[in-house]
Amino acid sequence: MAVEIVTVPDLGGAETVDVIELSIAQGDAVALEDSLLVLESDKATMDVPSPFAGTLVKFLVADGDTVKVGDPIAEIEVAGQQAEASAEPAKAAADTAAAVIEEQAEPVKQPEAATVSAEQAGGLAEQLILVPDIGSEDQIDVIEISVAIGDQVEEGDTLLVLESDKATMDVPSSHSGTVIKIIAAEGDKLTTGSEVAVLQVSQTSPNAETAPVAEVQAPQAVVEPTAQPAIAPQAPAPVQTLVDSAAPNESGEVYAGPAVRMLARELGVDLSQVSGTGPRGRVQKDDVNLYVKSALRAVPAAATGSGIPLVPAVDFSQYGEIESIPMSKIQKLTAANMQRNWLNVPHVTHFDDADITDLEDFRKSLADEGAKRGIKVTPVAFLIKALAAAMQSNPIFNRSLAADGEHFIQKHYCNIGMAVDTPRGLVVPVIKDADEKGIWDISADIATLAASARDGKLKPADMQGGCFTLSSLGAIGGKGFTPIVNSPEVGILGVSKSQMQPLWNGQEFVPRLMLPLCLSYDHRVVNGGDAGRFMTQLVKSLSDIRHLAL
Ligand code: CAO
């Protein structure tokens, strides 16, 4: 068996290209000409076919890396004979350069002092970088490769990040130079002395000269035709960055490695807004990319110029089983409308209770006649009627703000929308000319529109032209809520469940049926005094429905 290195083939003139996709995974079987990865220049994307059949040992590049012709991109293990027999024609077919690594069965014990690379050319030497003493013999996971082939690194720059149960450690470079090979890969387990990368260093670089080396047993690779790298001298100690860190730590510090931080800086992403999906909440590159994608998708909905930060996308599956349920068209529209109205309208909600004891007695007395007419009268009919009367007396509630922001539009008609809870979501059919209708007609409209809404048979015209909205949750329950104004209307009445309550009549407590009312209004158009007058009239006419006849 031999390991072949696949390099970037002729790019047809492009100097550098980006790796945009790794097409297979470590350990995958590869047939001749199978696509290994996809490169993209500013003009085209190209698959890089495998010049060998075998098994992918590892990629030497990562998604997002920038590479140039001749850069090593992958190691493929091939059968010895096949390597000799097929490597050349395959290489020619794929127009790909490759170098051969002959693996030695046994690790070679290195001398205590290593010299510079055996072959040096043009004042350059190759320098193998090892994991320095990490104070433990444990095998520790590589969770991030912080550099790419071709990167210039300074001594002390982080090459990769290791993570144990207790800490993450940045592994620094012991030399300055250019990264020409990355040996370790994400997911590998490394320990003191494990090979990390090969740098091309200046021969005159002081730390590329002979240097003492801790006794290190490392698998040695003979690289042809390039020089055998020297063993790293004593490297700076790994930098432990965060200990026992879960998500942002107590100081608010974000749990992320240097490569992720660099990506976030490049994209202008505030890492504290990104949910990490790595071990113990560590933010990974994919998390940053996902955050940017969801931010871009959310732009139309959030394009209010308000600068409101977006809710971070969360991968809930990390906490337990989940399923994704598509939203209905109505639910999507409701979500967009609610957000728009909530963001645009300065809301105030005014609360009061109406004594509907007499109203309910009267309503119940209509039952027989209702049965004859085939119409059921519910409290909602009286609420619509009372609202229409209150809007007549308080026309400010029948206004909208003009689009120019400098005028009010006063409406001289009175259409009242009624929120209907349906299996497909919330819809608001409109009872037209409510001020001109009596309780029987309004009741008939309510029954017809509510049935059409639940059957999904409302026409667009049934839901247009509303001046004010009623949202009755009385049949469901609750003591009160703060409904969201259905802009460009300026008011909405929320109604909760009526309850028998003791009411002081000046001499004694008497049981009365009290109906909670919640009036939300657009404070750009309606002032608290207007709302108080509107609500007072509403309470008065519901408490004594004779006022509705006046
Ligand atoms: N307190 C106590 N009981 C009430 C009540 C109240 N405020 N309002 C209605 N009821 C009773 C009615 O008297 C009726 O009981 P009976 O059958 O014994 O007479 C029963 O509750 C059903 O009334 P209803 O409110 O359903 O009657 P309706 O047909 O007039 O209402 C509609 C139609 C469309 C308003 C209602 O069915 C509905 O969908 N409400 C939900 C609205 C909603 O979802 N709002 C939230 C919007 S924001 O998310």
XYZ file of C-alpha atoms and ligand atoms in Angstrom:
599
model
C 0.000 0.000 0.000
C 1.149 3.506 -0.733
C -0.298 6.891 -0.120
C -0.558 9.174 -3.115
C -0.897 12.914 -2.801
C -3.321 14.595 -5.182
C -2.465 18.134 -6.113
C -4.394 20.980 -7.701
C -4.377 20.413 -11.480
C -3.948 23.021 -14.186
C -6.497 25.739 -13.524
C -6.651 27.038 -17.065
C -5.092 30.351 -16.214
C -6.646 31.095 -12.839
C -3.978 31.887 -10.256
C -5.894 30.889 -7.176
C -9.245 29.237 -6.625
C -11.426 28.517 -3.627
C -12.348 25.106 -2.368
C -16.155 25.272 -2.247
C -17.058 21.663 -1.617
C -15.402 18.472 -0.400
C -17.262 15.838 -2.428
C -16.372 12.750 -0.398
C -15.491 11.942 3.199
C -12.406 10.588 4.892
C -12.323 6.789 4.500
C -14.507 6.777 1.377
C -13.559 4.472 -1.483
C -12.606 6.466 -4.578
C -12.728 5.270 -8.194
C -10.486 6.711 -10.865
C -11.814 10.120 -11.988
C -14.334 10.345 -9.139
C -14.791 13.944 -8.093
C -12.788 14.651 -4.946
C -13.696 18.257 -4.433
C -15.017 21.301 -6.226
C -12.964 24.428 -6.868
C -14.318 27.786 -7.854
C -12.625 30.739 -9.473
C -14.344 34.045 -10.166
C -15.311 32.632 -13.573
C -16.057 28.935 -13.175
C -16.405 25.965 -10.883
C -14.511 22.746 -11.558
C -14.567 19.242 -10.166
C -11.153 17.809 -9.341
C -11.191 14.167 -10.469
C -9.195 11.584 -8.598
C -6.133 10.409 -10.527
C -6.100 7.249 -8.374
C -8.477 4.539 -7.293
C -8.240 3.790 -3.589
C -9.372 5.145 -0.260
C -9.348 8.776 0.793
C -6.954 9.026 3.722
C -7.601 12.682 4.333
C -8.087 16.019 2.682
C -5.189 18.415 3.025
C -7.467 21.382 2.426
C -10.735 22.487 3.933
C -13.909 24.001 2.555
C -13.198 27.697 2.028
C -9.440 27.362 1.564
C -7.767 29.151 -1.323
C -5.382 27.003 -3.379
C -3.166 27.272 -6.439
C -1.822 24.869 -9.051
C 0.326 22.171 -7.468
C -0.952 22.584 -3.923
C -1.510 19.232 -2.268
C -5.218 18.643 -1.694
C -5.722 15.036 -0.642
C -4.027 11.806 0.303
C -5.302 8.606 -1.290
C -4.212 5.165 -0.241
C -3.799 2.895 -3.234
C -2.734 -0.741 -3.619
C 1.027 -0.874 -4.277
C 0.813 -2.454 -7.735
C -2.022 -0.274 -8.769
C -0.108 2.728 -7.598
C 2.775 1.849 -9.881
C 0.613 0.660 -12.759
C -2.065 3.260 -12.782
C -0.644 6.316 -11.187
C 1.090 7.704 -14.237
C -1.683 7.327 -16.826
C -4.230 8.438 -14.282
C -2.173 11.417 -13.405
C -1.848 12.281 -17.041
C -5.569 11.876 -17.575
C -6.397 14.144 -14.733
C -3.523 16.467 -15.557
C -2.661 16.307 -11.895
C 0.672 16.341 -10.175
C 1.152 14.012 -7.250
C 3.879 13.180 -4.838
C 4.272 9.823 -3.205
C 4.555 9.235 0.479
C 5.961 5.888 1.448
C 4.743 5.011 4.852
C 7.077 3.283 7.213
C 5.588 0.526 9.269
C 7.331 1.478 12.489
C 7.747 4.905 13.918
C 11.298 6.095 13.821
C 12.891 7.423 16.935
C 14.273 10.821 16.147
C 17.645 11.995 17.289
C 17.724 14.257 20.268
C 18.878 17.112 18.129
C 17.518 17.526 14.668
C 19.077 19.400 11.830
C 17.544 21.447 9.148
C 15.873 19.608 6.292
C 18.206 17.351 4.384
C 17.478 19.052 1.089
C 17.453 22.737 0.885
C 16.976 24.767 -2.222
C 17.234 28.464 -2.802
C 17.743 29.128 0.904
C 14.447 27.436 1.787
C 13.916 24.375 3.916
C 10.951 22.333 4.971
C 10.102 22.211 8.614
C 7.851 19.626 10.195
C 5.807 21.065 13.028
C 4.858 18.768 15.886
C 2.498 19.126 18.795
C 4.675 20.394 21.623
C 4.488 19.115 25.177
C 0.862 19.425 26.183
C 1.444 18.136 29.668
C -0.459 14.920 29.060
C -0.151 11.715 27.097
C -3.832 11.697 26.273
C -4.968 11.662 22.673
C -6.803 14.953 22.188
C -9.300 15.817 19.456
C -8.416 18.300 16.747
C -11.483 20.518 16.589
C -10.216 23.131 14.218
C -7.506 23.637 11.612
C -6.671 27.317 11.830
C -4.498 27.672 8.720
C -4.667 26.711 5.078
C -2.060 25.635 2.567
C -0.193 28.700 1.382
C -0.795 30.718 4.562
C 2.118 32.714 5.915
C 2.466 32.099 9.625
C 4.613 33.715 12.244
C 6.173 31.849 15.096
C 3.485 31.572 17.777
C 0.556 31.765 15.340
C -2.093 29.152 15.984
C -1.978 26.217 13.592
C -4.796 24.157 15.038
C -6.967 23.841 18.098
C -7.154 20.794 20.325
C -9.977 20.132 22.713
C -10.100 17.764 25.649
C -12.924 17.318 28.156
C -11.598 20.198 30.170
C -9.947 22.679 27.859
C -9.231 23.858 24.396
C -5.644 24.528 23.394
C -4.328 26.552 20.500
C -1.269 24.776 19.072
C 1.182 27.466 18.003
C 3.727 27.282 15.229
C 7.313 26.868 16.352
C 8.513 28.634 13.195
C 7.691 31.396 10.792
C 7.099 30.292 7.234
C 4.607 29.194 4.616
C 2.275 26.289 5.233
C 2.904 23.767 2.468
C 1.221 20.762 3.992
C -1.314 20.212 6.719
C -0.927 16.754 8.161
C -3.525 16.790 10.911
C -7.211 16.981 10.096
C -10.290 17.928 12.066
C -11.414 14.936 14.071
C -7.913 13.438 14.368
C -6.623 12.601 17.835
C -3.183 14.028 18.587
C -0.795 13.985 21.483
C 2.614 15.427 22.314
C 4.871 14.912 19.291
C 2.103 14.281 16.740
C 2.707 15.800 13.321
C 0.768 18.954 12.627
C 2.000 20.539 9.418
C 4.985 21.222 7.208
C 6.205 24.760 6.730
C 8.569 26.115 4.168
C 10.972 28.221 6.183
C 13.840 30.457 5.346
C 17.171 28.670 5.761
C 18.487 31.688 7.557
C 15.603 31.690 9.977
C 17.253 31.285 13.369
C 14.810 28.661 14.544
C 15.245 26.632 11.376
C 18.816 25.987 12.327
C 19.789 23.044 14.431
C 17.713 22.995 17.489
C 17.276 20.732 20.435
C 14.297 18.464 20.247
C 12.518 16.755 23.042
C 12.603 13.018 22.669
C 9.790 12.516 20.265
C 8.631 9.381 18.600
C 6.803 10.353 15.499
C 5.816 8.438 12.414
C 8.182 9.664 9.797
C 7.121 10.199 6.260
C 9.554 10.302 3.391
C 8.298 12.858 0.992
C 9.335 12.601 -2.623
C 10.459 14.461 -4.542
C 10.606 17.217 -1.981
C 12.865 17.240 1.002
C 12.306 15.370 4.214
C 11.146 17.841 6.795
C 13.138 18.401 9.910
C 11.648 17.733 13.295
C 10.365 20.740 15.118
C 12.411 22.200 17.880
C 10.932 22.951 21.236
C 7.765 24.758 20.344
C 5.975 27.374 22.359
C 3.561 25.766 24.769
C 0.015 25.350 23.567
C -2.208 28.171 24.635
C -5.133 27.087 26.735
C -7.864 29.488 25.812
C -10.977 28.445 27.651
C -11.527 25.991 30.399
C -14.815 24.299 31.168
C -16.444 26.609 28.779
C -20.040 26.164 27.719
C -21.319 28.681 25.172
C -20.410 32.263 26.091
C -18.625 32.006 29.417
C -19.317 33.973 32.545
C -17.424 36.974 31.293
C -19.560 36.933 28.175
C -16.600 35.652 26.147
C -17.615 33.712 23.060
C -16.420 30.123 22.791
C -14.819 30.009 19.343
C -11.455 29.297 17.767
C -9.254 31.722 15.868
C -10.307 30.571 12.381
C -13.957 31.041 13.281
C -13.182 34.443 14.758
C -11.369 35.424 11.584
C -14.330 34.286 9.460
C -16.706 36.235 11.692
C -14.553 39.341 11.376
C -14.474 38.993 7.589
C -18.262 38.670 7.432
C -18.923 41.338 10.040
C -20.685 38.866 12.322
C -21.011 39.539 16.035
C -20.097 36.111 17.417
C -22.065 36.700 20.603
C -25.205 36.519 18.436
C -24.282 33.116 16.984
C -25.443 29.868 18.577
C -22.594 27.368 18.730
C -23.380 23.779 17.796
C -19.941 22.370 18.582
C -19.040 20.531 21.746
C -20.156 22.534 24.798
C -21.576 25.260 22.604
C -18.400 26.023 20.674
C -19.135 28.234 17.669
C -18.036 26.593 14.426
C -17.613 27.901 10.899
C -20.909 26.330 9.833
C -22.678 28.175 12.655
C -21.343 31.506 11.360
C -22.351 30.634 7.794
C -25.835 29.572 8.928
C -26.203 32.790 10.883
C -25.290 34.865 7.825
C -27.706 32.890 5.621
C -30.615 33.360 8.014
C -29.757 37.035 8.397
C -29.864 37.488 4.633
C -33.172 35.619 4.396
C -34.644 37.769 7.143
C -33.734 41.066 5.498
C -37.119 41.674 3.772
C -39.040 41.065 6.999
C -36.708 43.177 9.088
C -36.188 45.939 6.552
C -37.707 48.584 8.777
C -34.494 50.427 9.301
C -35.026 49.844 12.993
C -31.719 48.036 13.416
C -33.393 45.432 15.618
C -30.977 42.532 16.048
C -32.104 39.243 14.571
C -33.028 36.288 16.712
C -30.181 33.809 16.292
C -30.920 30.587 14.432
C -30.823 27.623 16.816
C -30.299 23.988 15.952
C -32.926 22.582 18.337
C -32.087 18.978 17.404
C -29.071 19.190 19.686
C -31.450 19.256 22.666
C -33.881 16.510 21.631
C -36.097 15.120 18.923
C -37.715 17.689 16.639
C -39.780 17.838 13.464
C -40.155 20.600 10.926
C -43.787 21.580 10.231
C -44.456 23.718 7.158
C -46.437 26.893 7.873
C -49.705 27.427 6.020
C -49.979 30.446 3.755
C -52.271 32.100 6.320
C -49.787 31.456 9.119
C -46.936 32.982 7.091
C -49.044 36.046 6.264
C -50.133 36.390 9.889
C -46.525 36.171 11.084
C -45.418 38.861 8.628
C -48.389 41.133 9.429
C -48.016 40.759 13.188
C -44.319 41.544 13.049
C -44.909 44.523 10.788
C -47.670 45.908 13.003
C -45.827 45.228 16.235
C -42.713 46.968 14.933
C -44.494 49.939 13.331
C -47.267 50.788 15.754
C -46.637 52.314 19.177
C -49.198 50.297 21.112
C -51.084 51.143 24.293
C -53.703 48.814 25.775
C -56.548 50.188 27.903
C -58.501 47.794 30.158
C -62.020 47.951 31.594
C -64.917 45.648 32.523
C -68.495 45.950 31.302
C -71.425 44.710 33.368
C -73.271 42.538 30.834
C -75.734 40.947 33.259
C -78.749 42.609 31.645
C -77.330 42.162 28.153
C -77.039 38.425 28.726
C -80.595 38.241 30.096
C -81.858 40.022 27.021
C -79.722 37.901 24.655
C -81.060 34.712 26.188
C -84.619 36.037 25.854
C -84.030 36.157 22.086
C -83.382 32.418 21.893
C -86.887 31.411 20.787
C -87.179 34.077 18.167
C -83.639 33.271 17.028
C -84.592 29.639 16.609
C -87.534 30.705 14.406
C -85.277 32.930 12.298
C -82.508 30.346 12.228
C -80.097 32.846 13.763
C -78.156 32.444 16.970
C -77.353 35.661 18.793
C -74.059 35.538 20.674
C -72.374 38.260 22.761
C -70.190 39.074 19.760
C -73.178 40.609 17.914
C -73.743 43.086 20.764
C -70.040 43.874 20.887
C -70.009 44.711 17.155
C -73.075 46.862 17.540
C -71.609 48.674 20.552
C -68.304 49.189 18.750
C -70.027 50.718 15.738
C -71.846 53.152 18.016
C -68.629 54.058 19.875
C -66.847 54.684 16.568
C -69.679 57.000 15.468
C -69.262 59.037 18.652
C -65.455 58.842 18.639
C -64.541 59.137 14.946
C -60.851 59.268 15.778
C -61.078 55.450 16.047
C -62.228 55.369 12.438
C -59.065 56.976 11.116
C -55.821 55.786 9.573
C -52.503 57.540 9.137
C -51.939 58.638 5.548
C -48.877 57.199 3.860
C -47.294 60.696 3.771
C -47.262 60.720 7.583
C -48.812 64.207 7.501
C -52.517 63.500 7.271
C -55.239 61.435 8.906
C -57.697 59.619 6.676
C -61.141 59.886 8.264
C -63.497 57.110 7.125
C -67.201 57.819 6.873
C -68.213 54.199 6.695
C -68.022 51.659 9.505
C -66.777 48.147 8.693
C -65.711 45.994 11.620
C -63.345 43.036 11.249
C -63.827 39.950 13.410
C -60.864 37.655 14.176
C -61.795 34.038 13.513
C -59.740 31.154 14.787
C -59.550 28.453 12.067
C -57.503 25.267 11.701
C -55.497 26.979 8.942
C -54.774 30.013 11.087
C -56.215 33.387 11.986
C -58.428 35.234 9.467
C -60.351 38.484 9.817
C -63.567 38.695 7.761
C -65.258 42.074 7.816
C -68.844 42.915 8.781
C -69.709 45.726 6.403
C -71.670 48.802 7.447
C -72.051 47.540 11.003
C -73.398 50.940 12.086
C -76.409 50.499 9.784
C -77.307 46.974 10.901
C -79.366 45.670 13.780
C -78.507 42.723 16.048
C -80.270 40.147 13.824
C -78.380 41.187 10.693
C -75.090 41.379 12.511
C -75.689 37.934 14.036
C -76.465 36.521 10.591
C -73.267 38.080 9.191
C -71.211 36.662 12.055
C -72.564 33.144 11.500
C -72.047 33.282 7.725
C -68.562 34.782 7.831
C -67.352 32.538 10.685
C -68.591 29.435 8.820
C -66.946 30.568 5.548
C -63.741 31.283 7.434
C -63.638 27.838 9.022
C -64.472 26.171 5.682
C -61.745 28.176 3.915
C -64.336 29.797 1.647
C -63.807 33.470 2.388
C -63.281 35.636 -0.676
C -60.684 38.432 -0.643
C -63.523 41.002 -0.619
C -64.870 39.424 2.599
C -61.638 40.377 4.353
C -61.098 43.860 2.961
C -62.141 47.333 3.992
C -62.060 46.918 7.777
C -61.947 50.051 9.969
C -61.535 48.410 13.390
C -61.136 44.812 14.620
C -62.774 42.745 17.327
C -60.915 39.761 18.742
C -63.182 37.747 21.025
C -61.610 35.005 23.100
C -64.601 34.949 25.445
C -65.658 31.445 24.445
C -62.111 30.208 25.069
C -61.150 31.896 28.330
C -58.723 34.352 29.879
C -58.950 37.497 31.976
C -57.361 39.878 29.507
C -54.734 40.213 26.771
C -53.037 42.866 24.676
C -54.176 42.453 21.058
C -51.969 43.788 18.241
C -53.505 46.588 16.191
C -54.405 45.475 12.662
C -52.651 48.412 10.995
C -53.525 50.672 9.146
C -56.545 50.487 11.450
C -55.888 52.321 14.712
C -57.757 50.211 17.238
C -58.603 46.645 18.178
C -60.847 45.408 20.989
C -59.838 42.221 22.784
C -62.635 40.507 24.707
C -62.038 37.891 27.398
C -64.389 35.559 29.240
C -67.190 37.085 31.293
C -67.234 36.107 34.970
C -69.722 36.561 37.782
C -68.200 39.024 40.246
C -69.363 40.829 43.385
C -70.083 44.472 42.517
C -70.702 47.197 45.150
C -73.925 49.065 44.293
C -73.530 51.670 47.044
C -75.272 49.600 49.661
C -74.229 46.023 49.130
C -72.261 43.650 46.964
C -74.359 42.150 44.208
C -73.409 39.386 41.754
C -72.914 40.803 38.272
C -71.631 39.277 35.031
C -68.514 41.257 34.151
C -66.945 41.226 30.689
C -63.209 42.104 30.448
C -62.424 44.474 27.564
C -58.912 45.296 26.298
C -58.574 48.146 23.840
C -55.220 48.412 22.027
C -54.671 51.544 19.974
C -52.097 53.237 17.778
C -50.743 56.039 19.933
C -49.681 57.981 16.859
C -53.356 58.605 16.128
C -55.215 57.987 19.368
C -54.406 59.547 22.736
C -55.125 58.072 26.139
C -58.051 60.508 26.630
C -59.610 59.394 23.326
C -59.243 55.783 24.384
C -60.754 56.500 27.794
C -63.808 58.152 26.237
C -64.218 55.378 23.675
C -63.974 52.661 26.324
C -66.312 54.470 28.713
C -68.990 54.675 26.035
C -68.464 51.025 25.114
C -68.830 49.916 28.731
C -71.918 52.101 29.155
C -73.731 50.771 26.110
C -72.896 47.126 26.898
C -73.987 47.618 30.510
C -77.284 49.174 29.394
C -78.056 48.237 25.814
C -80.882 50.776 25.663
C -78.093 53.250 24.822
C -77.561 51.394 21.553
C -81.038 52.401 20.466
C -80.386 56.107 21.026
N -67.611 35.355 27.797
C -68.275 34.214 28.095
N -68.867 33.472 27.147
C -68.807 33.897 25.891
C -68.157 35.069 25.539
C -67.554 35.823 26.562
N -66.919 36.961 26.323
N -68.274 35.251 24.221
C -68.949 34.211 23.742
N -69.268 33.398 24.758
C -70.023 32.168 24.677
C -71.235 32.375 23.839
O -72.305 32.848 24.604
C -71.457 31.011 23.301
O -72.052 30.230 24.300
P -73.495 29.622 24.132
O -73.424 28.719 22.948
O -73.768 28.925 25.419
O -74.403 30.783 23.927
C -70.081 30.449 23.103
O -69.243 31.199 23.979
C -69.541 30.580 21.694
O -69.454 31.902 21.366
P -68.519 32.447 20.216
O -67.751 33.601 20.673
O -67.810 31.361 19.545
O -69.629 32.958 19.330
P -69.573 33.656 18.000
O -70.020 32.668 16.989
O -70.338 34.894 18.087
O -68.022 34.025 17.770
C -65.990 34.131 16.597
C -67.493 33.953 16.532
C -65.519 34.081 15.196
C -65.652 35.474 17.230
C -65.345 33.041 17.464
O -65.851 31.795 17.091
C -63.851 32.983 17.334
O -63.283 32.428 16.403
N -63.144 33.534 18.329
C -61.688 33.471 18.384
C -61.102 34.778 17.915
C -59.597 34.739 18.049
O -58.937 33.757 17.802
N -59.024 35.856 18.479
C -57.631 35.942 18.691
C -57.066 36.762 17.623
S -55.407 37.212 17.943
O -54.634 35.838 17.988
